[in-house]
Amino acid sequence: MNIALVLSGGEGTRMGAELPKQYCTIAGKPVIVHTLEQFEQFDEVSTVIIVASPEWEARIWEWKAAYFISKVQAVASAGSNRQLSIRNGLLAAESFMKGRQGGVIVQDAARPLTSQELLTRLIQGLQAAPAVMPVLPVTDTTYTSRDGEWVDGLLDRNLLFSGQAPEAFHYQPYLELYRQASAEAFAATSGSCQLPYNKGWNVKMIPGDPGNLKITYPGDLEICERKLLERKRPV
């Protein structure tokens, strides 16, 4: 049994919009609905938990009914940072997993373009490792700078990869990791794979998708809308 956590607690401050980016409307639907539809179509995931600010919970249930998103089973409260939001979502999923073995996919609500092929690669990756992360190779020459003004080093880009969401994990060990982690560990952690990696887990990299855009800036809304409309256009 596999479940998905959709993290929707961000405020989208870089967007400069009145609404958080994941609740803006593109291609006729809120961004988060497009993201949820990825899992509605994905047979390997049976249950979706949304992690969101409490003031959005009623609207989320309205969208579930309006857009026939049957797999959404719970809305957990977002934490003050990504790691606490993940923990809240994992704890909310316990009653659905009921001690059973399976995987959990951790997704950003603001990624409406994730493909079925990428989700499939994630689940397949869990057969070989407890943590799986899509990555893209870094293609630009990359430098280091301690002060942000002067170059003081050059990195070998052949060793560098950019991580993407969603990421996938063995649910029970991942839950225990987050249940036992300290506030200090959470404060020093950003990505979903960072905590397990710091604890010695083997993190498997799989090919990411350049089209798996996360909406961050206003222009990203237009790009995602255009691509969503292109997908629906008859061939």
mmCIF file of C-alpha atoms in Angstrom:
data_model
loop_
_atom_site.group_PDB
_atom_site.id
_atom_site.type_symbol
_atom_site.label_atom_id
_atom_site.label_comp_id
_atom_site.label_asym_id
_atom_site.label_seq_id
_atom_site.Cartn_x
_atom_site.Cartn_y
_atom_site.Cartn_z
ATOM 1 C CA MET A 1 0.000 0.000 0.000
ATOM 2 C CA ASN A 2 1.328 3.409 -0.969
ATOM 3 C CA ILE A 3 0.151 6.827 0.155
ATOM 4 C CA ALA A 4 1.009 10.400 -0.785
ATOM 5 C CA LEU A 5 1.539 13.534 1.296
ATOM 6 C CA VAL A 6 0.833 16.756 -0.575
ATOM 7 C CA LEU A 7 2.492 19.665 1.228
ATOM 8 C CA SER A 8 0.362 22.785 0.850
ATOM 9 C CA GLY A 9 1.349 24.982 3.775
ATOM 10 C CA GLY A 10 3.536 27.484 1.909
ATOM 11 C CA GLU A 11 2.541 31.131 1.727
ATOM 12 C CA GLY A 12 4.200 31.787 -1.634
ATOM 13 C CA THR A 13 5.826 35.070 -0.590
ATOM 14 C CA ARG A 14 7.997 35.202 -3.736
ATOM 15 C CA MET A 15 4.877 35.206 -5.902
ATOM 16 C CA GLY A 16 3.686 38.636 -4.761
ATOM 17 C CA ALA A 17 0.084 37.446 -5.166
ATOM 18 C CA GLU A 18 -2.908 37.696 -2.841
ATOM 19 C CA LEU A 19 -3.327 33.899 -2.763
ATOM 20 C CA PRO A 20 -0.661 31.296 -2.003
ATOM 21 C CA LYS A 21 0.554 29.951 -5.344
ATOM 22 C CA GLN A 22 -0.916 26.481 -4.826
ATOM 23 C CA TYR A 23 -4.431 27.954 -4.631
ATOM 24 C CA CYS A 24 -4.213 30.203 -7.700
ATOM 25 C CA THR A 25 -6.356 29.132 -10.652
ATOM 26 C CA ILE A 26 -4.741 27.950 -13.880
ATOM 27 C CA ALA A 27 -6.346 26.047 -16.765
ATOM 28 C CA GLY A 28 -9.706 26.348 -15.001
ATOM 29 C CA LYS A 29 -8.713 24.761 -11.662
ATOM 30 C CA PRO A 30 -6.661 25.595 -8.559
ATOM 31 C CA VAL A 31 -3.034 24.514 -8.897
ATOM 32 C CA ILE A 32 -3.421 22.027 -6.036
ATOM 33 C CA VAL A 33 -6.290 20.301 -7.844
ATOM 34 C CA HIS A 34 -4.068 19.649 -10.869
ATOM 35 C CA THR A 35 -1.467 18.213 -8.479
ATOM 36 C CA LEU A 36 -4.029 15.994 -6.759
ATOM 37 C CA GLU A 37 -5.277 14.727 -10.121
ATOM 38 C CA GLN A 38 -1.800 13.246 -10.700
ATOM 39 C CA PHE A 39 -2.462 10.842 -7.832
ATOM 40 C CA GLU A 40 -6.109 10.296 -8.725
ATOM 41 C CA GLN A 41 -4.872 8.819 -12.003
ATOM 42 C CA PHE A 42 -1.990 6.872 -10.421
ATOM 43 C CA ASP A 43 -3.040 3.342 -9.473
ATOM 44 C CA GLU A 44 -0.040 2.717 -7.188
ATOM 45 C CA VAL A 45 -1.268 5.308 -4.628
ATOM 46 C CA SER A 46 -4.473 4.584 -2.721
ATOM 47 C CA THR A 47 -4.659 7.452 -0.204
ATOM 48 C CA VAL A 48 -3.678 11.128 -0.242
ATOM 49 C CA ILE A 49 -3.114 13.285 2.850
ATOM 50 C CA ILE A 50 -2.966 17.054 2.346
ATOM 51 C CA VAL A 51 -0.931 19.138 4.785
ATOM 52 C CA ALA A 52 -2.271 22.698 4.830
ATOM 53 C CA SER A 53 -2.977 25.718 6.996
ATOM 54 C CA PRO A 54 -6.265 25.206 8.895
ATOM 55 C CA GLU A 55 -7.935 28.190 7.219
ATOM 56 C CA TRP A 56 -7.806 26.352 3.891
ATOM 57 C CA GLU A 57 -9.236 23.037 5.065
ATOM 58 C CA ALA A 58 -12.892 23.802 4.278
ATOM 59 C CA ARG A 59 -11.974 24.981 0.776
ATOM 60 C CA ILE A 60 -9.914 21.826 0.191
ATOM 61 C CA TRP A 61 -12.886 19.607 1.050
ATOM 62 C CA GLU A 62 -15.034 21.688 -1.330
ATOM 63 C CA TRP A 63 -12.514 21.137 -4.140
ATOM 64 C CA LYS A 64 -12.367 17.408 -3.361
ATOM 65 C CA ALA A 65 -16.124 17.176 -3.957
ATOM 66 C CA ALA A 66 -16.261 19.560 -6.915
ATOM 67 C CA TYR A 67 -13.448 17.872 -8.840
ATOM 68 C CA PHE A 68 -14.152 14.268 -7.742
ATOM 69 C CA ILE A 69 -10.814 13.741 -5.993
ATOM 70 C CA SER A 70 -11.710 10.506 -4.230
ATOM 71 C CA LYS A 71 -8.290 9.588 -2.813
ATOM 72 C CA VAL A 72 -8.004 12.601 -0.477
ATOM 73 C CA GLN A 73 -8.795 11.165 2.947
ATOM 74 C CA ALA A 74 -7.459 13.711 5.467
ATOM 75 C CA VAL A 75 -6.135 17.248 5.872
ATOM 76 C CA ALA A 76 -3.352 17.634 8.449
ATOM 77 C CA SER A 77 -2.250 20.974 9.886
ATOM 78 C CA ALA A 78 0.879 22.487 8.390
ATOM 79 C CA GLY A 79 3.826 23.025 10.700
ATOM 80 C CA SER A 80 6.036 26.099 10.984
ATOM 81 C CA ASN A 81 8.501 24.563 8.506
ATOM 82 C CA ARG A 82 8.620 21.821 5.884
ATOM 83 C CA GLN A 83 9.950 19.167 8.244
ATOM 84 C CA LEU A 84 7.196 19.688 10.824
ATOM 85 C CA SER A 85 4.625 19.600 8.019
ATOM 86 C CA ILE A 86 6.026 16.264 6.842
ATOM 87 C CA ARG A 87 5.863 14.891 10.392
ATOM 88 C CA ASN A 88 2.249 16.027 10.801
ATOM 89 C CA GLY A 89 1.338 14.369 7.517
ATOM 90 C CA LEU A 90 3.094 11.115 8.406
ATOM 91 C CA LEU A 91 1.306 10.986 11.753
ATOM 92 C CA ALA A 92 -2.062 11.670 10.072
ATOM 93 C CA ALA A 93 -1.389 8.762 7.707
ATOM 94 C CA GLU A 94 -0.904 6.229 10.522
ATOM 95 C CA SER A 95 -4.565 5.313 10.783
ATOM 96 C CA PHE A 96 -4.681 4.549 7.053
ATOM 97 C CA MET A 97 -1.455 2.525 6.952
ATOM 98 C CA LYS A 98 -2.386 0.543 10.124
ATOM 99 C CA GLY A 99 1.119 -0.838 10.475
ATOM 100 C CA ARG A 100 1.213 -2.157 6.922
ATOM 101 C CA GLN A 101 4.337 -2.007 4.805
ATOM 102 C CA GLY A 102 4.313 0.436 1.939
ATOM 103 C CA GLY A 103 5.677 3.644 0.556
ATOM 104 C CA VAL A 104 4.948 7.316 0.980
ATOM 105 C CA ILE A 105 5.420 9.907 -1.749
ATOM 106 C CA VAL A 106 6.097 13.464 -0.528
ATOM 107 C CA GLN A 107 4.919 16.021 -3.084
ATOM 108 C CA ASP A 108 4.699 19.812 -3.290
ATOM 109 C CA ALA A 109 1.193 21.154 -3.945
ATOM 110 C CA ALA A 110 2.750 23.652 -6.372
ATOM 111 C CA ARG A 111 3.989 20.960 -8.819
ATOM 112 C CA PRO A 112 1.021 20.461 -11.168
ATOM 113 C CA LEU A 113 3.051 18.971 -14.035
ATOM 114 C CA THR A 114 4.521 15.834 -12.434
ATOM 115 C CA SER A 115 4.111 12.966 -14.889
ATOM 116 C CA GLN A 116 2.760 9.474 -14.331
ATOM 117 C CA GLU A 117 6.089 8.164 -15.621
ATOM 118 C CA LEU A 118 8.019 9.953 -12.868
ATOM 119 C CA LEU A 119 5.640 8.667 -10.185
ATOM 120 C CA THR A 120 6.098 5.143 -11.553
ATOM 121 C CA ARG A 121 9.901 5.451 -11.409
ATOM 122 C CA LEU A 122 9.644 6.559 -7.778
ATOM 123 C CA ILE A 123 7.613 3.529 -6.706
ATOM 124 C CA GLN A 124 9.873 1.195 -8.666
ATOM 125 C CA GLY A 125 12.894 2.763 -6.958
ATOM 126 C CA LEU A 126 11.527 1.783 -3.538
ATOM 127 C CA GLN A 127 12.154 -1.846 -4.436
ATOM 128 C CA ALA A 128 15.892 -1.139 -4.251
ATOM 129 C CA ALA A 129 16.207 1.574 -1.583
ATOM 130 C CA PRO A 130 14.355 3.089 1.398
ATOM 131 C CA ALA A 131 14.562 6.607 -0.055
ATOM 132 C CA VAL A 132 14.282 7.700 -3.689
ATOM 133 C CA MET A 133 14.865 11.166 -5.152
ATOM 134 C CA PRO A 134 14.509 12.377 -8.761
ATOM 135 C CA VAL A 135 17.490 14.416 -9.897
ATOM 136 C CA LEU A 136 18.651 16.425 -12.869
ATOM 137 C CA PRO A 137 22.339 16.819 -13.774
ATOM 138 C CA VAL A 138 23.772 20.302 -13.281
ATOM 139 C CA THR A 139 24.731 21.557 -16.751
ATOM 140 C CA ASP A 140 26.062 25.046 -15.975
ATOM 141 C CA THR A 141 29.565 25.750 -14.713
ATOM 142 C CA THR A 142 29.164 26.173 -10.955
ATOM 143 C CA TYR A 143 31.276 28.325 -8.672
ATOM 144 C CA THR A 144 31.522 28.888 -4.934
ATOM 145 C CA SER A 145 31.769 32.240 -3.177
ATOM 146 C CA ARG A 146 31.918 32.920 0.544
ATOM 147 C CA ASP A 147 30.814 36.546 0.228
ATOM 148 C CA GLY A 148 28.588 36.409 -2.851
ATOM 149 C CA GLU A 149 30.832 38.883 -4.657
ATOM 150 C CA TRP A 150 34.105 37.131 -5.461
ATOM 151 C CA VAL A 151 34.654 33.654 -6.850
ATOM 152 C CA ASP A 152 36.742 31.481 -4.539
ATOM 153 C CA GLY A 153 36.199 28.032 -6.008
ATOM 154 C CA LEU A 154 34.962 25.919 -8.908
ATOM 155 C CA LEU A 155 32.914 22.738 -8.497
ATOM 156 C CA ASP A 156 33.024 19.666 -10.735
ATOM 157 C CA ARG A 157 29.578 19.717 -12.320
ATOM 158 C CA ASN A 158 29.901 16.024 -13.217
ATOM 159 C CA LEU A 159 29.393 15.341 -9.497
ATOM 160 C CA LEU A 160 26.476 17.748 -9.038
ATOM 161 C CA PHE A 161 22.738 17.027 -9.309
ATOM 162 C CA SER A 162 19.632 19.084 -8.584
ATOM 163 C CA GLY A 163 17.019 17.284 -6.508
ATOM 164 C CA GLN A 164 13.306 17.421 -7.347
ATOM 165 C CA ALA A 165 10.066 16.575 -5.600
ATOM 166 C CA PRO A 166 8.198 14.320 -5.307
ATOM 167 C CA GLU A 167 10.409 11.961 -3.327
ATOM 168 C CA ALA A 168 9.468 8.515 -2.030
ATOM 169 C CA PHE A 169 10.261 6.562 1.145
ATOM 170 C CA HIS A 170 9.449 3.364 2.999
ATOM 171 C CA TYR A 171 6.619 4.664 5.177
ATOM 172 C CA GLN A 172 7.169 2.996 8.574
ATOM 173 C CA PRO A 173 10.927 3.718 8.888
ATOM 174 C CA TYR A 174 10.386 7.258 7.599
ATOM 175 C CA LEU A 175 7.630 7.830 10.171
ATOM 176 C CA GLU A 176 9.860 6.598 13.010
ATOM 177 C CA LEU A 177 12.684 8.834 11.817
ATOM 178 C CA TYR A 178 10.428 11.886 11.998
ATOM 179 C CA ARG A 179 8.846 10.779 15.248
ATOM 180 C CA GLN A 180 12.240 10.577 16.952
ATOM 181 C CA ALA A 181 13.970 13.604 15.380
ATOM 182 C CA SER A 182 14.759 16.583 17.599
ATOM 183 C CA ALA A 183 13.751 20.191 17.011
ATOM 184 C CA GLU A 184 17.432 20.927 16.330
ATOM 185 C CA ALA A 185 17.534 18.274 13.605
ATOM 186 C CA PHE A 186 14.435 19.755 11.969
ATOM 187 C CA ALA A 187 15.875 23.272 12.124
ATOM 188 C CA ALA A 188 19.014 22.121 10.313
ATOM 189 C CA THR A 189 17.101 20.265 7.589
ATOM 190 C CA SER A 190 15.430 21.479 4.399
ATOM 191 C CA GLY A 191 14.700 18.792 1.803
ATOM 192 C CA SER A 192 12.646 15.635 2.339
ATOM 193 C CA CYS A 193 15.700 13.381 1.813
ATOM 194 C CA GLN A 194 18.090 15.324 4.016
ATOM 195 C CA LEU A 195 17.062 13.847 7.373
ATOM 196 C CA PRO A 196 17.262 10.195 6.236
ATOM 197 C CA TYR A 197 20.572 10.875 4.474
ATOM 198 C CA ASN A 198 21.980 12.457 7.655
ATOM 199 C CA LYS A 199 20.920 9.318 9.544
ATOM 200 C CA GLY A 200 22.851 7.040 7.194
ATOM 201 C CA TRP A 201 20.078 5.947 4.827
ATOM 202 C CA ASN A 202 20.956 5.008 1.266
ATOM 203 C CA VAL A 203 19.211 7.539 -0.977
ATOM 204 C CA LYS A 204 18.710 6.306 -4.530
ATOM 205 C CA MET A 205 18.763 8.842 -7.357
ATOM 206 C CA ILE A 206 16.508 8.307 -10.369
ATOM 207 C CA PRO A 207 16.166 10.401 -13.540
ATOM 208 C CA GLY A 208 14.088 13.505 -12.908
ATOM 209 C CA ASP A 209 11.962 15.406 -15.397
ATOM 210 C CA PRO A 210 12.898 18.892 -16.675
ATOM 211 C CA GLY A 211 9.176 19.537 -17.212
ATOM 212 C CA ASN A 212 8.352 18.884 -13.545
ATOM 213 C CA LEU A 213 8.188 22.601 -12.753
ATOM 214 C CA LYS A 214 7.547 23.916 -9.246
ATOM 215 C CA ILE A 215 5.618 27.179 -9.313
ATOM 216 C CA THR A 216 7.767 29.754 -7.554
ATOM 217 C CA TYR A 217 7.488 33.035 -9.470
ATOM 218 C CA PRO A 218 4.511 34.718 -11.232
ATOM 219 C CA GLY A 219 5.758 33.739 -14.673
ATOM 220 C CA ASP A 220 5.675 30.071 -13.679
ATOM 221 C CA LEU A 221 1.865 30.210 -13.520
ATOM 222 C CA GLU A 222 1.683 31.103 -17.210
ATOM 223 C CA ILE A 223 4.157 28.391 -18.173
ATOM 224 C CA CYS A 224 2.266 25.722 -16.233
ATOM 225 C CA GLU A 225 -1.096 26.839 -17.571
ATOM 226 C CA ARG A 226 0.155 26.662 -21.153
ATOM 227 C CA LYS A 227 1.588 23.186 -20.639
ATOM 228 C CA LEU A 228 -1.588 21.921 -18.927
ATOM 229 C CA LEU A 229 -3.711 23.206 -21.799
ATOM 230 C CA GLU A 230 -1.349 21.600 -24.318
ATOM 231 C CA ARG A 231 -1.795 18.242 -22.598
ATOM 232 C CA LYS A 232 -5.562 18.451 -23.012
ATOM 233 C CA ARG A 233 -5.422 19.523 -26.653
ATOM 234 C CA PRO A 234 -6.451 16.783 -29.115
ATOM 235 C CA VAL A 235 -3.585 15.368 -31.182
#
